[in-house]
């Protein structure tokens, strides 16, 4: 599975330019993150060595990551939720503290009803309550939270990287 880094997703002004061949390599890896470089090279018209160099450059630039994505339910993580958070003052210290929590998968600064939105993956409801009540709500600057507990996940893909 391949995904762009947080900075790239946010559209940072120093984002590297990605050409059509690199996008094709990313697509190949999104289909199968373990696809051999020789097979990717054949599909995109490059040598195995050239693909290896391009993949390494994409990794070094933070354009993508190659990771194993699990189904949380199959590894004992039965509760997921989005949490909207309102903050008093500077968002960065709160966002940094949330980023450091192992249960927090995404931290997004937003405009609108919430200052921050985070996705949390937990073992069960008690674990979720502990994270929200004892760890998030007690952070300095957190004014309020609103939780959106997942009842059923209908779609989750990571194929948006080359659209």
mmCIF file of N, CA and C in Angstrom, residues 10-146:
data_model
loop_
_atom_site.group_PDB
_atom_site.id
_atom_site.type_symbol
_atom_site.label_atom_id
_atom_site.label_comp_id
_atom_site.label_asym_id
_atom_site.label_seq_id
_atom_site.Cartn_x
_atom_site.Cartn_y
_atom_site.Cartn_z
ATOM 1 N N UNK A 10 -1.166 17.801 2.245
ATOM 2 C CA UNK A 10 -1.599 19.132 2.625
ATOM 3 C C UNK A 10 -1.267 20.173 1.563
ATOM 4 N N UNK A 11 -0.513 19.764 0.540
ATOM 5 C CA UNK A 11 -0.211 20.671 -0.554
ATOM 6 C C UNK A 11 0.864 21.681 -0.205
ATOM 7 N N UNK A 12 1.898 21.246 0.487
ATOM 8 C CA UNK A 12 2.967 22.166 0.863
ATOM 9 C C UNK A 12 3.577 22.785 -0.378
ATOM 10 N N UNK A 13 4.057 24.008 -0.244
ATOM 11 C CA UNK A 13 4.563 24.749 -1.397
ATOM 12 C C UNK A 13 5.844 24.149 -1.964
ATOM 13 N N UNK A 14 6.524 23.303 -1.217
ATOM 14 C CA UNK A 14 7.760 22.708 -1.704
ATOM 15 C C UNK A 14 7.550 21.277 -2.183
ATOM 16 N N UNK A 15 6.326 20.940 -2.571
ATOM 17 C CA UNK A 15 6.035 19.598 -3.053
ATOM 18 C C UNK A 15 6.817 19.308 -4.317
ATOM 19 N N UNK A 16 7.428 18.117 -4.385
ATOM 20 C CA UNK A 16 8.161 17.766 -5.599
ATOM 21 C C UNK A 16 7.209 17.565 -6.770
ATOM 22 N N UNK A 17 7.710 17.812 -7.971
ATOM 23 C CA UNK A 17 6.931 17.579 -9.177
ATOM 24 C C UNK A 17 7.016 16.095 -9.513
ATOM 25 N N UNK A 18 5.859 15.498 -9.779
ATOM 26 C CA UNK A 18 5.790 14.075 -10.088
ATOM 27 C C UNK A 18 5.411 13.924 -11.559
ATOM 28 N N UNK A 19 6.263 13.239 -12.318
ATOM 29 C CA UNK A 19 5.974 13.057 -13.737
ATOM 30 C C UNK A 19 5.092 11.825 -13.955
ATOM 31 N N UNK A 20 4.693 11.629 -15.215
ATOM 32 C CA UNK A 20 3.771 10.541 -15.553
ATOM 33 C C UNK A 20 4.359 9.168 -15.251
ATOM 34 N N UNK A 21 5.667 8.996 -15.433
ATOM 35 C CA UNK A 21 6.288 7.699 -15.166
ATOM 36 C C UNK A 21 6.272 7.401 -13.666
ATOM 37 N N UNK A 22 6.572 8.392 -12.843
ATOM 38 C CA UNK A 22 6.527 8.187 -11.397
ATOM 39 C C UNK A 22 5.104 7.876 -10.940
ATOM 40 N N UNK A 23 4.131 8.558 -11.526
ATOM 41 C CA UNK A 23 2.732 8.261 -11.196
ATOM 42 C C UNK A 23 2.385 6.824 -11.582
ATOM 43 N N UNK A 24 2.882 6.367 -12.711
ATOM 44 C CA UNK A 24 2.622 4.987 -13.138
ATOM 45 C C UNK A 24 3.281 3.994 -12.172
ATOM 46 N N UNK A 25 4.459 4.320 -11.684
ATOM 47 C CA UNK A 25 5.121 3.460 -10.692
ATOM 48 C C UNK A 25 4.294 3.411 -9.414
ATOM 49 N N UNK A 26 3.809 4.564 -8.970
ATOM 50 C CA UNK A 26 2.970 4.614 -7.766
ATOM 51 C C UNK A 26 1.726 3.754 -7.955
ATOM 52 N N UNK A 27 1.083 3.863 -9.121
ATOM 53 C CA UNK A 27 -0.107 3.042 -9.401
ATOM 54 C C UNK A 27 0.209 1.554 -9.311
ATOM 55 N N UNK A 28 1.355 1.157 -9.862
ATOM 56 C CA UNK A 28 1.763 -0.247 -9.802
ATOM 57 C C UNK A 28 1.911 -0.694 -8.343
ATOM 58 N N UNK A 29 2.527 0.136 -7.526
ATOM 59 C CA UNK A 29 2.731 -0.218 -6.121
ATOM 60 C C UNK A 29 1.437 -0.172 -5.329
ATOM 61 N N UNK A 30 0.499 0.679 -5.728
ATOM 62 C CA UNK A 30 -0.796 0.702 -5.050
ATOM 63 C C UNK A 30 -1.574 -0.585 -5.322
ATOM 64 N N UNK A 31 -1.407 -1.136 -6.489
ATOM 65 C CA UNK A 31 -2.059 -2.418 -6.789
ATOM 66 C C UNK A 31 -1.433 -3.544 -5.992
ATOM 67 N N UNK A 32 -0.102 -3.508 -5.835
ATOM 68 C CA UNK A 32 0.620 -4.544 -5.091
ATOM 69 C C UNK A 32 1.931 -3.943 -4.600
ATOM 70 N N UNK A 33 1.990 -3.620 -3.329
ATOM 71 C CA UNK A 33 3.167 -3.000 -2.745
ATOM 72 C C UNK A 33 4.403 -3.876 -2.760
ATOM 73 N N UNK A 34 4.234 -5.162 -3.060
ATOM 74 C CA UNK A 34 5.377 -6.088 -3.137
ATOM 75 C C UNK A 34 5.743 -6.454 -4.568
ATOM 76 N N UNK A 35 5.151 -5.770 -5.527
ATOM 77 C CA UNK A 35 5.431 -6.058 -6.936
ATOM 78 C C UNK A 35 6.919 -5.854 -7.209
ATOM 79 N N UNK A 36 7.564 -6.801 -7.856
ATOM 80 C CA UNK A 36 9.004 -6.671 -8.155
ATOM 81 C C UNK A 36 9.286 -5.482 -9.067
ATOM 82 N N UNK A 37 10.442 -4.858 -8.837
ATOM 83 C CA UNK A 37 10.836 -3.712 -9.657
ATOM 84 C C UNK A 37 10.947 -4.082 -11.127
ATOM 85 N N UNK A 38 11.351 -5.298 -11.428
ATOM 86 C CA UNK A 38 11.442 -5.731 -12.827
ATOM 87 C C UNK A 38 10.061 -5.715 -13.476
ATOM 88 N N UNK A 39 9.042 -6.184 -12.765
ATOM 89 C CA UNK A 39 7.679 -6.188 -13.304
ATOM 90 C C UNK A 39 7.154 -4.771 -13.465
ATOM 91 N N UNK A 40 7.464 -3.912 -12.507
ATOM 92 C CA UNK A 40 7.050 -2.510 -12.612
ATOM 93 C C UNK A 40 7.736 -1.872 -13.810
ATOM 94 N N UNK A 41 9.043 -2.142 -13.960
ATOM 95 C CA UNK A 41 9.787 -1.590 -15.085
ATOM 96 C C UNK A 41 9.187 -1.983 -16.418
ATOM 97 N N UNK A 42 8.790 -3.240 -16.534
ATOM 98 C CA UNK A 42 8.183 -3.724 -17.773
ATOM 99 C C UNK A 42 6.873 -2.980 -18.048
ATOM 100 N N UNK A 43 6.094 -2.733 -16.993
ATOM 101 C CA UNK A 43 4.802 -2.063 -17.151
ATOM 102 C C UNK A 43 4.942 -0.583 -17.493
ATOM 103 N N UNK A 44 6.018 0.057 -17.018
ATOM 104 C CA UNK A 44 6.152 1.504 -17.227
ATOM 105 C C UNK A 44 7.250 1.882 -18.220
ATOM 106 N N UNK A 45 7.953 0.890 -18.743
ATOM 107 C CA UNK A 45 8.963 1.156 -19.757
ATOM 108 C C UNK A 45 10.317 1.601 -19.231
ATOM 109 N N UNK A 46 10.694 1.129 -18.053
ATOM 110 C CA UNK A 46 12.002 1.446 -17.475
ATOM 111 C C UNK A 46 12.724 0.165 -17.084
ATOM 112 N N UNK A 47 14.010 0.277 -16.855
ATOM 113 C CA UNK A 47 14.775 -0.856 -16.340
ATOM 114 C C UNK A 47 14.478 -1.041 -14.857
ATOM 115 N N UNK A 48 14.808 -2.218 -14.359
ATOM 116 C CA UNK A 48 14.634 -2.496 -12.929
ATOM 117 C C UNK A 48 15.417 -1.484 -12.090
ATOM 118 N N UNK A 49 16.647 -1.176 -12.493
ATOM 119 C CA UNK A 49 17.482 -0.225 -11.748
ATOM 120 C C UNK A 49 16.867 1.172 -11.741
ATOM 121 N N UNK A 50 16.308 1.587 -12.863
ATOM 122 C CA UNK A 50 15.684 2.908 -12.941
ATOM 123 C C UNK A 50 14.457 2.987 -12.043
ATOM 124 N N UNK A 51 13.681 1.900 -11.996
ATOM 125 C CA UNK A 51 12.514 1.866 -11.114
ATOM 126 C C UNK A 51 12.973 1.943 -9.663
ATOM 127 N N UNK A 52 13.990 1.171 -9.319
ATOM 128 C CA UNK A 52 14.514 1.174 -7.956
ATOM 129 C C UNK A 52 14.937 2.601 -7.542
ATOM 130 N N UNK A 53 15.630 3.299 -8.431
ATOM 131 C CA UNK A 53 16.073 4.667 -8.143
ATOM 132 C C UNK A 53 14.885 5.611 -7.969
ATOM 133 N N UNK A 54 13.904 5.481 -8.849
ATOM 134 C CA UNK A 54 12.729 6.357 -8.752
ATOM 135 C C UNK A 54 11.944 6.094 -7.472
ATOM 136 N N UNK A 55 11.765 4.822 -7.133
ATOM 137 C CA UNK A 55 11.034 4.489 -5.900
ATOM 138 C C UNK A 55 11.775 5.069 -4.699
ATOM 139 N N UNK A 56 13.084 4.903 -4.656
ATOM 140 C CA UNK A 56 13.858 5.438 -3.536
ATOM 141 C C UNK A 56 13.733 6.961 -3.447
ATOM 142 N N UNK A 57 13.744 7.623 -4.599
ATOM 143 C CA UNK A 57 13.589 9.082 -4.616
ATOM 144 C C UNK A 57 12.207 9.488 -4.099
ATOM 145 N N UNK A 58 11.169 8.777 -4.519
ATOM 146 C CA UNK A 58 9.814 9.064 -4.048
ATOM 147 C C UNK A 58 9.700 8.857 -2.540
ATOM 148 N N UNK A 59 10.352 7.822 -2.031
ATOM 149 C CA UNK A 59 10.364 7.572 -0.587
ATOM 150 C C UNK A 59 11.137 8.670 0.137
ATOM 151 N N UNK A 60 12.317 9.010 -0.362
ATOM 152 C CA UNK A 60 13.162 10.033 0.269
ATOM 153 C C UNK A 60 12.488 11.395 0.290
ATOM 154 N N UNK A 61 11.732 11.725 -0.764
ATOM 155 C CA UNK A 61 11.050 13.014 -0.850
ATOM 156 C C UNK A 61 9.770 13.056 -0.019
ATOM 157 N N UNK A 62 9.369 11.915 0.546
ATOM 158 C CA UNK A 62 8.131 11.879 1.322
ATOM 159 C C UNK A 62 6.884 11.882 0.466
ATOM 160 N N UNK A 63 7.031 11.591 -0.828
ATOM 161 C CA UNK A 63 5.889 11.543 -1.729
ATOM 162 C C UNK A 63 5.002 10.343 -1.395
ATOM 163 N N UNK A 64 5.618 9.241 -0.986
ATOM 164 C CA UNK A 64 4.859 8.035 -0.689
ATOM 165 C C UNK A 64 5.559 7.243 0.408
ATOM 166 N N UNK A 65 4.816 6.295 0.931
ATOM 167 C CA UNK A 65 5.322 5.296 1.865
ATOM 168 C C UNK A 65 4.842 3.951 1.351
ATOM 169 N N UNK A 66 5.610 2.924 1.610
ATOM 170 C CA UNK A 66 5.157 1.574 1.301
ATOM 171 C C UNK A 66 4.932 0.902 2.649
ATOM 172 N N UNK A 67 3.672 0.564 2.929
ATOM 173 C CA UNK A 67 3.306 0.030 4.236
ATOM 174 C C UNK A 67 2.322 -1.122 4.095
ATOM 175 N N UNK A 68 2.223 -1.928 5.134
ATOM 176 C CA UNK A 68 1.197 -2.961 5.194
ATOM 177 C C UNK A 68 -0.014 -2.357 5.899
ATOM 178 N N UNK A 69 -1.169 -2.457 5.285
ATOM 179 C CA UNK A 69 -2.393 -1.929 5.865
ATOM 180 C C UNK A 69 -3.222 -3.108 6.348
ATOM 181 N N UNK A 70 -3.569 -3.079 7.623
ATOM 182 C CA UNK A 70 -4.357 -4.164 8.185
ATOM 183 C C UNK A 70 -5.814 -3.756 8.327
ATOM 184 N N UNK A 71 -6.668 -4.736 8.440
ATOM 185 C CA UNK A 71 -8.055 -4.504 8.837
ATOM 186 C C UNK A 71 -8.024 -4.467 10.357
ATOM 187 N N UNK A 72 -8.350 -3.324 10.980
ATOM 188 C CA UNK A 72 -8.244 -3.229 12.439
ATOM 189 C C UNK A 72 -8.988 -4.340 13.187
ATOM 190 N N UNK A 73 -10.116 -4.770 12.666
ATOM 191 C CA UNK A 73 -10.887 -5.824 13.340
ATOM 192 C C UNK A 73 -10.108 -7.128 13.454
ATOM 193 N N UNK A 74 -9.314 -7.439 12.434
ATOM 194 C CA UNK A 74 -8.592 -8.712 12.437
ATOM 195 C C UNK A 74 -7.396 -8.715 13.381
ATOM 196 N N UNK A 75 -6.973 -7.530 13.825
ATOM 197 C CA UNK A 75 -5.843 -7.461 14.758
ATOM 198 C C UNK A 75 -6.287 -6.986 16.146
ATOM 199 N N UNK A 76 -7.579 -7.165 16.447
ATOM 200 C CA UNK A 76 -8.091 -6.894 17.784
ATOM 201 C C UNK A 76 -8.435 -5.449 18.083
ATOM 202 N N UNK A 77 -8.532 -4.625 17.062
ATOM 203 C CA UNK A 77 -8.902 -3.222 17.269
ATOM 204 C C UNK A 77 -10.329 -3.039 16.765
ATOM 205 N N UNK A 78 -11.285 -3.188 17.698
ATOM 206 C CA UNK A 78 -12.693 -3.266 17.328
ATOM 207 C C UNK A 78 -13.436 -1.938 17.370
ATOM 208 N N UNK A 79 -12.785 -0.857 17.753
ATOM 209 C CA UNK A 79 -13.500 0.419 17.850
ATOM 210 C C UNK A 79 -12.710 1.523 17.151
ATOM 211 N N UNK A 80 -13.369 2.187 16.197
ATOM 212 C CA UNK A 80 -12.784 3.320 15.499
ATOM 213 C C UNK A 80 -13.718 4.513 15.649
ATOM 214 N N UNK A 81 -13.127 5.692 15.661
ATOM 215 C CA UNK A 81 -13.936 6.905 15.770
ATOM 216 C C UNK A 81 -13.192 8.089 15.180
ATOM 217 N N UNK A 82 -13.972 9.036 14.686
ATOM 218 C CA UNK A 82 -13.453 10.358 14.349
ATOM 219 C C UNK A 82 -13.815 11.244 15.528
ATOM 220 N N UNK A 83 -12.903 12.124 15.886
ATOM 221 C CA UNK A 83 -13.162 13.048 16.984
ATOM 222 C C UNK A 83 -12.873 14.453 16.488
ATOM 223 N N UNK A 84 -13.895 15.316 16.562
ATOM 224 C CA UNK A 84 -13.722 16.728 16.262
ATOM 225 C C UNK A 84 -13.307 17.430 17.541
ATOM 226 N N UNK A 85 -12.308 18.281 17.449
ATOM 227 C CA UNK A 85 -11.755 18.932 18.642
ATOM 228 C C UNK A 85 -11.712 20.440 18.414
ATOM 229 N N UNK A 86 -12.196 21.198 19.409
ATOM 230 C CA UNK A 86 -12.066 22.649 19.409
ATOM 231 C C UNK A 86 -11.000 23.030 20.415
ATOM 232 N N UNK A 87 -10.158 23.969 20.008
ATOM 233 C CA UNK A 87 -8.977 24.335 20.779
ATOM 234 C C UNK A 87 -8.997 25.827 21.075
ATOM 235 N N UNK A 88 -8.554 26.196 22.258
ATOM 236 C CA UNK A 88 -8.315 27.597 22.589
ATOM 237 C C UNK A 88 -6.842 27.884 22.347
ATOM 238 N N UNK A 89 -6.560 28.934 21.588
ATOM 239 C CA UNK A 89 -5.172 29.290 21.347
ATOM 240 C C UNK A 89 -4.563 28.532 20.190
ATOM 241 N N UNK A 90 -3.255 28.356 20.261
ATOM 242 C CA UNK A 90 -2.460 27.752 19.197
ATOM 243 C C UNK A 90 -2.812 26.277 19.010
ATOM 244 N N UNK A 91 -3.071 25.889 17.777
ATOM 245 C CA UNK A 91 -3.418 24.499 17.464
ATOM 246 C C UNK A 91 -2.208 23.571 17.502
ATOM 247 N N UNK A 92 -1.029 24.090 17.166
ATOM 248 C CA UNK A 92 0.142 23.229 17.001
ATOM 249 C C UNK A 92 0.482 22.370 18.219
ATOM 250 N N UNK A 93 0.503 22.907 19.441
ATOM 251 C CA UNK A 93 0.846 22.032 20.578
ATOM 252 C C UNK A 93 -0.163 20.894 20.772
ATOM 253 N N UNK A 94 -1.428 21.174 20.541
ATOM 254 C CA UNK A 94 -2.450 20.128 20.678
ATOM 255 C C UNK A 94 -2.280 19.107 19.555
ATOM 256 N N UNK A 95 -2.090 19.579 18.326
ATOM 257 C CA UNK A 95 -1.891 18.670 17.196
ATOM 258 C C UNK A 95 -0.653 17.808 17.410
ATOM 259 N N UNK A 96 0.417 18.398 17.929
ATOM 260 C CA UNK A 96 1.642 17.635 18.190
ATOM 261 C C UNK A 96 1.412 16.560 19.249
ATOM 262 N N UNK A 97 0.680 16.899 20.301
ATOM 263 C CA UNK A 97 0.392 15.927 21.365
ATOM 264 C C UNK A 97 -0.474 14.785 20.832
ATOM 265 N N UNK A 98 -1.444 15.107 19.996
ATOM 266 C CA UNK A 98 -2.293 14.075 19.392
ATOM 267 C C UNK A 98 -1.493 13.179 18.465
ATOM 268 N N UNK A 99 -0.598 13.775 17.702
ATOM 269 C CA UNK A 99 0.238 13.021 16.776
ATOM 270 C C UNK A 99 1.076 11.979 17.508
ATOM 271 N N UNK A 100 1.467 12.283 18.732
ATOM 272 C CA UNK A 100 2.304 11.373 19.511
ATOM 273 C C UNK A 100 1.536 10.183 20.088
ATOM 274 N N UNK A 101 0.205 10.217 20.063
ATOM 275 C CA UNK A 101 -0.599 9.128 20.629
ATOM 276 C C UNK A 101 -0.690 7.967 19.641
ATOM 277 N N UNK A 102 -0.354 6.769 20.084
ATOM 278 C CA UNK A 102 -0.339 5.615 19.183
ATOM 279 C C UNK A 102 -1.721 5.274 18.637
ATOM 280 N N UNK A 103 -2.771 5.580 19.347
ATOM 281 C CA UNK A 103 -4.129 5.268 18.887
ATOM 282 C C UNK A 103 -4.620 6.226 17.813
ATOM 283 N N UNK A 104 -3.975 7.365 17.670
ATOM 284 C CA UNK A 104 -4.407 8.381 16.716
ATOM 285 C C UNK A 104 -3.747 8.109 15.368
ATOM 286 N N UNK A 105 -4.585 7.892 14.352
ATOM 287 C CA UNK A 105 -4.105 7.563 13.015
ATOM 288 C C UNK A 105 -3.958 8.782 12.117
ATOM 289 N N UNK A 106 -4.853 9.749 12.257
ATOM 290 C CA UNK A 106 -4.816 10.960 11.444
ATOM 291 C C UNK A 106 -5.046 12.159 12.336
ATOM 292 N N UNK A 107 -4.349 13.238 12.042
ATOM 293 C CA UNK A 107 -4.577 14.522 12.693
ATOM 294 C C UNK A 107 -4.671 15.549 11.576
ATOM 295 N N UNK A 108 -5.811 16.230 11.497
ATOM 296 C CA UNK A 108 -6.044 17.195 10.434
ATOM 297 C C UNK A 108 -6.478 18.520 11.053
ATOM 298 N N UNK A 109 -5.791 19.599 10.682
ATOM 299 C CA UNK A 109 -6.230 20.939 11.067
ATOM 300 C C UNK A 109 -7.271 21.368 10.054
ATOM 301 N N UNK A 110 -8.397 21.886 10.533
ATOM 302 C CA UNK A 110 -9.499 22.191 9.633
ATOM 303 C C UNK A 110 -10.030 23.601 9.840
ATOM 304 N N UNK A 111 -10.814 24.037 8.871
ATOM 305 C CA UNK A 111 -11.604 25.255 8.985
ATOM 306 C C UNK A 111 -13.048 24.788 9.074
ATOM 307 N N UNK A 112 -13.833 25.397 9.913
ATOM 308 C CA UNK A 112 -15.227 24.993 10.037
ATOM 309 C C UNK A 112 -15.603 24.762 11.484
ATOM 310 N N UNK A 113 -16.413 23.761 11.722
ATOM 311 C CA UNK A 113 -16.949 23.504 13.060
ATOM 312 C C UNK A 113 -15.893 23.056 14.060
ATOM 313 N N UNK A 114 -14.830 22.427 13.585
ATOM 314 C CA UNK A 114 -13.774 21.932 14.470
ATOM 315 C C UNK A 114 -12.437 22.514 14.047
ATOM 316 N N UNK A 115 -11.555 22.660 15.020
ATOM 317 C CA UNK A 115 -10.192 23.101 14.733
ATOM 318 C C UNK A 115 -9.332 21.932 14.265
ATOM 319 N N UNK A 116 -9.575 20.769 14.861
ATOM 320 C CA UNK A 116 -8.832 19.556 14.539
ATOM 321 C C UNK A 116 -9.814 18.403 14.390
ATOM 322 N N UNK A 117 -9.496 17.486 13.507
ATOM 323 C CA UNK A 117 -10.239 16.226 13.408
ATOM 324 C C UNK A 117 -9.201 15.116 13.456
ATOM 325 N N UNK A 118 -9.451 14.135 14.326
ATOM 326 C CA UNK A 118 -8.536 13.006 14.453
ATOM 327 C C UNK A 118 -9.299 11.709 14.276
ATOM 328 N N UNK A 119 -8.605 10.715 13.732
ATOM 329 C CA UNK A 119 -9.159 9.361 13.659
ATOM 330 C C UNK A 119 -8.437 8.526 14.698
ATOM 331 N N UNK A 120 -9.236 7.783 15.464
ATOM 332 C CA UNK A 120 -8.697 6.965 16.554
ATOM 333 C C UNK A 120 -9.075 5.510 16.307
ATOM 334 N N UNK A 121 -8.126 4.609 16.545
ATOM 335 C CA UNK A 121 -8.372 3.173 16.444
ATOM 336 C C UNK A 121 -8.028 2.569 17.803
ATOM 337 N N UNK A 122 -9.021 1.885 18.413
ATOM 338 C CA UNK A 122 -8.868 1.352 19.772
ATOM 339 C C UNK A 122 -9.310 -0.105 19.852
ATOM 340 N N UNK A 123 -8.958 -0.724 20.965
ATOM 341 C CA UNK A 123 -9.331 -2.123 21.187
ATOM 342 C C UNK A 123 -10.831 -2.289 21.396
ATOM 343 N N UNK A 124 -11.443 -1.385 22.145
ATOM 344 C CA UNK A 124 -12.852 -1.510 22.491
ATOM 345 C C UNK A 124 -13.362 -0.167 23.010
ATOM 346 N N UNK A 125 -14.612 -0.131 23.438
ATOM 347 C CA UNK A 125 -15.212 1.109 23.920
ATOM 348 C C UNK A 125 -14.501 1.659 25.153
ATOM 349 N N UNK A 126 -14.087 0.793 26.073
ATOM 350 C CA UNK A 126 -13.371 1.264 27.264
ATOM 351 C C UNK A 126 -12.065 1.944 26.884
ATOM 352 N N UNK A 127 -11.357 1.371 25.941
ATOM 353 C CA UNK A 127 -10.108 1.959 25.468
ATOM 354 C C UNK A 127 -10.379 3.309 24.806
ATOM 355 N N UNK A 128 -11.407 3.388 23.971
ATOM 356 C CA UNK A 128 -11.779 4.643 23.324
ATOM 357 C C UNK A 128 -12.117 5.706 24.368
ATOM 358 N N UNK A 129 -12.902 5.347 25.359
ATOM 359 C CA UNK A 129 -13.256 6.284 26.424
ATOM 360 C C UNK A 129 -12.018 6.786 27.161
ATOM 361 N N UNK A 130 -11.085 5.891 27.429
ATOM 362 C CA UNK A 130 -9.848 6.276 28.112
ATOM 363 C C UNK A 130 -9.055 7.275 27.269
ATOM 364 N N UNK A 131 -8.955 7.031 25.980
ATOM 365 C CA UNK A 131 -8.198 7.928 25.107
ATOM 366 C C UNK A 131 -8.857 9.303 25.043
ATOM 367 N N UNK A 132 -10.163 9.329 24.835
ATOM 368 C CA UNK A 132 -10.855 10.615 24.704
ATOM 369 C C UNK A 132 -10.920 11.348 26.038
ATOM 370 N N UNK A 133 -11.374 10.661 27.083
ATOM 371 C CA UNK A 133 -11.646 11.299 28.369
ATOM 372 C C UNK A 133 -10.391 11.641 29.159
ATOM 373 N N UNK A 134 -9.421 10.741 29.184
ATOM 374 C CA UNK A 134 -8.253 10.942 30.038
ATOM 375 C C UNK A 134 -7.032 11.492 29.321
ATOM 376 N N UNK A 135 -7.009 11.370 27.995
ATOM 377 C CA UNK A 135 -5.804 11.802 27.288
ATOM 378 C C UNK A 135 -6.051 12.976 26.342
ATOM 379 N N UNK A 136 -7.159 12.978 25.617
ATOM 380 C CA UNK A 136 -7.415 14.086 24.696
ATOM 381 C C UNK A 136 -8.034 15.272 25.432
ATOM 382 N N UNK A 137 -9.099 15.033 26.157
ATOM 383 C CA UNK A 137 -9.793 16.143 26.833
ATOM 384 C C UNK A 137 -8.941 16.826 27.889
ATOM 385 N N UNK A 138 -7.915 16.161 28.383
ATOM 386 C CA UNK A 138 -7.063 16.764 29.412
ATOM 387 C C UNK A 138 -5.879 17.536 28.837
ATOM 388 N N UNK A 139 -5.721 17.528 27.521
ATOM 389 C CA UNK A 139 -4.626 18.286 26.917
ATOM 390 C C UNK A 139 -4.855 19.783 27.116
ATOM 391 N N UNK A 140 -3.817 20.516 27.493
ATOM 392 C CA UNK A 140 -3.954 21.973 27.608
ATOM 393 C C UNK A 140 -4.398 22.576 26.275
ATOM 394 N N UNK A 141 -5.425 23.404 26.322
ATOM 395 C CA UNK A 141 -5.942 24.060 25.129
ATOM 396 C C UNK A 141 -7.172 23.399 24.541
ATOM 397 N N UNK A 142 -7.436 22.127 24.890
ATOM 398 C CA UNK A 142 -8.626 21.464 24.349
ATOM 399 C C UNK A 142 -9.852 22.023 25.057
ATOM 400 N N UNK A 143 -10.746 22.620 24.263
ATOM 401 C CA UNK A 143 -11.964 23.222 24.807
ATOM 402 C C UNK A 143 -13.134 22.243 24.778
ATOM 403 N N UNK A 144 -13.267 21.476 23.672
ATOM 404 C CA UNK A 144 -14.372 20.520 23.573
ATOM 405 C C UNK A 144 -14.046 19.463 22.529
ATOM 406 N N UNK A 145 -14.750 18.337 22.639
ATOM 407 C CA UNK A 145 -14.627 17.267 21.663
ATOM 408 C C UNK A 145 -16.010 16.782 21.262
ATOM 409 N N UNK A 146 -16.098 16.248 20.067
ATOM 410 C CA UNK A 146 -17.322 15.583 19.623
ATOM 411 C C UNK A 146 -16.896 14.311 18.911
#
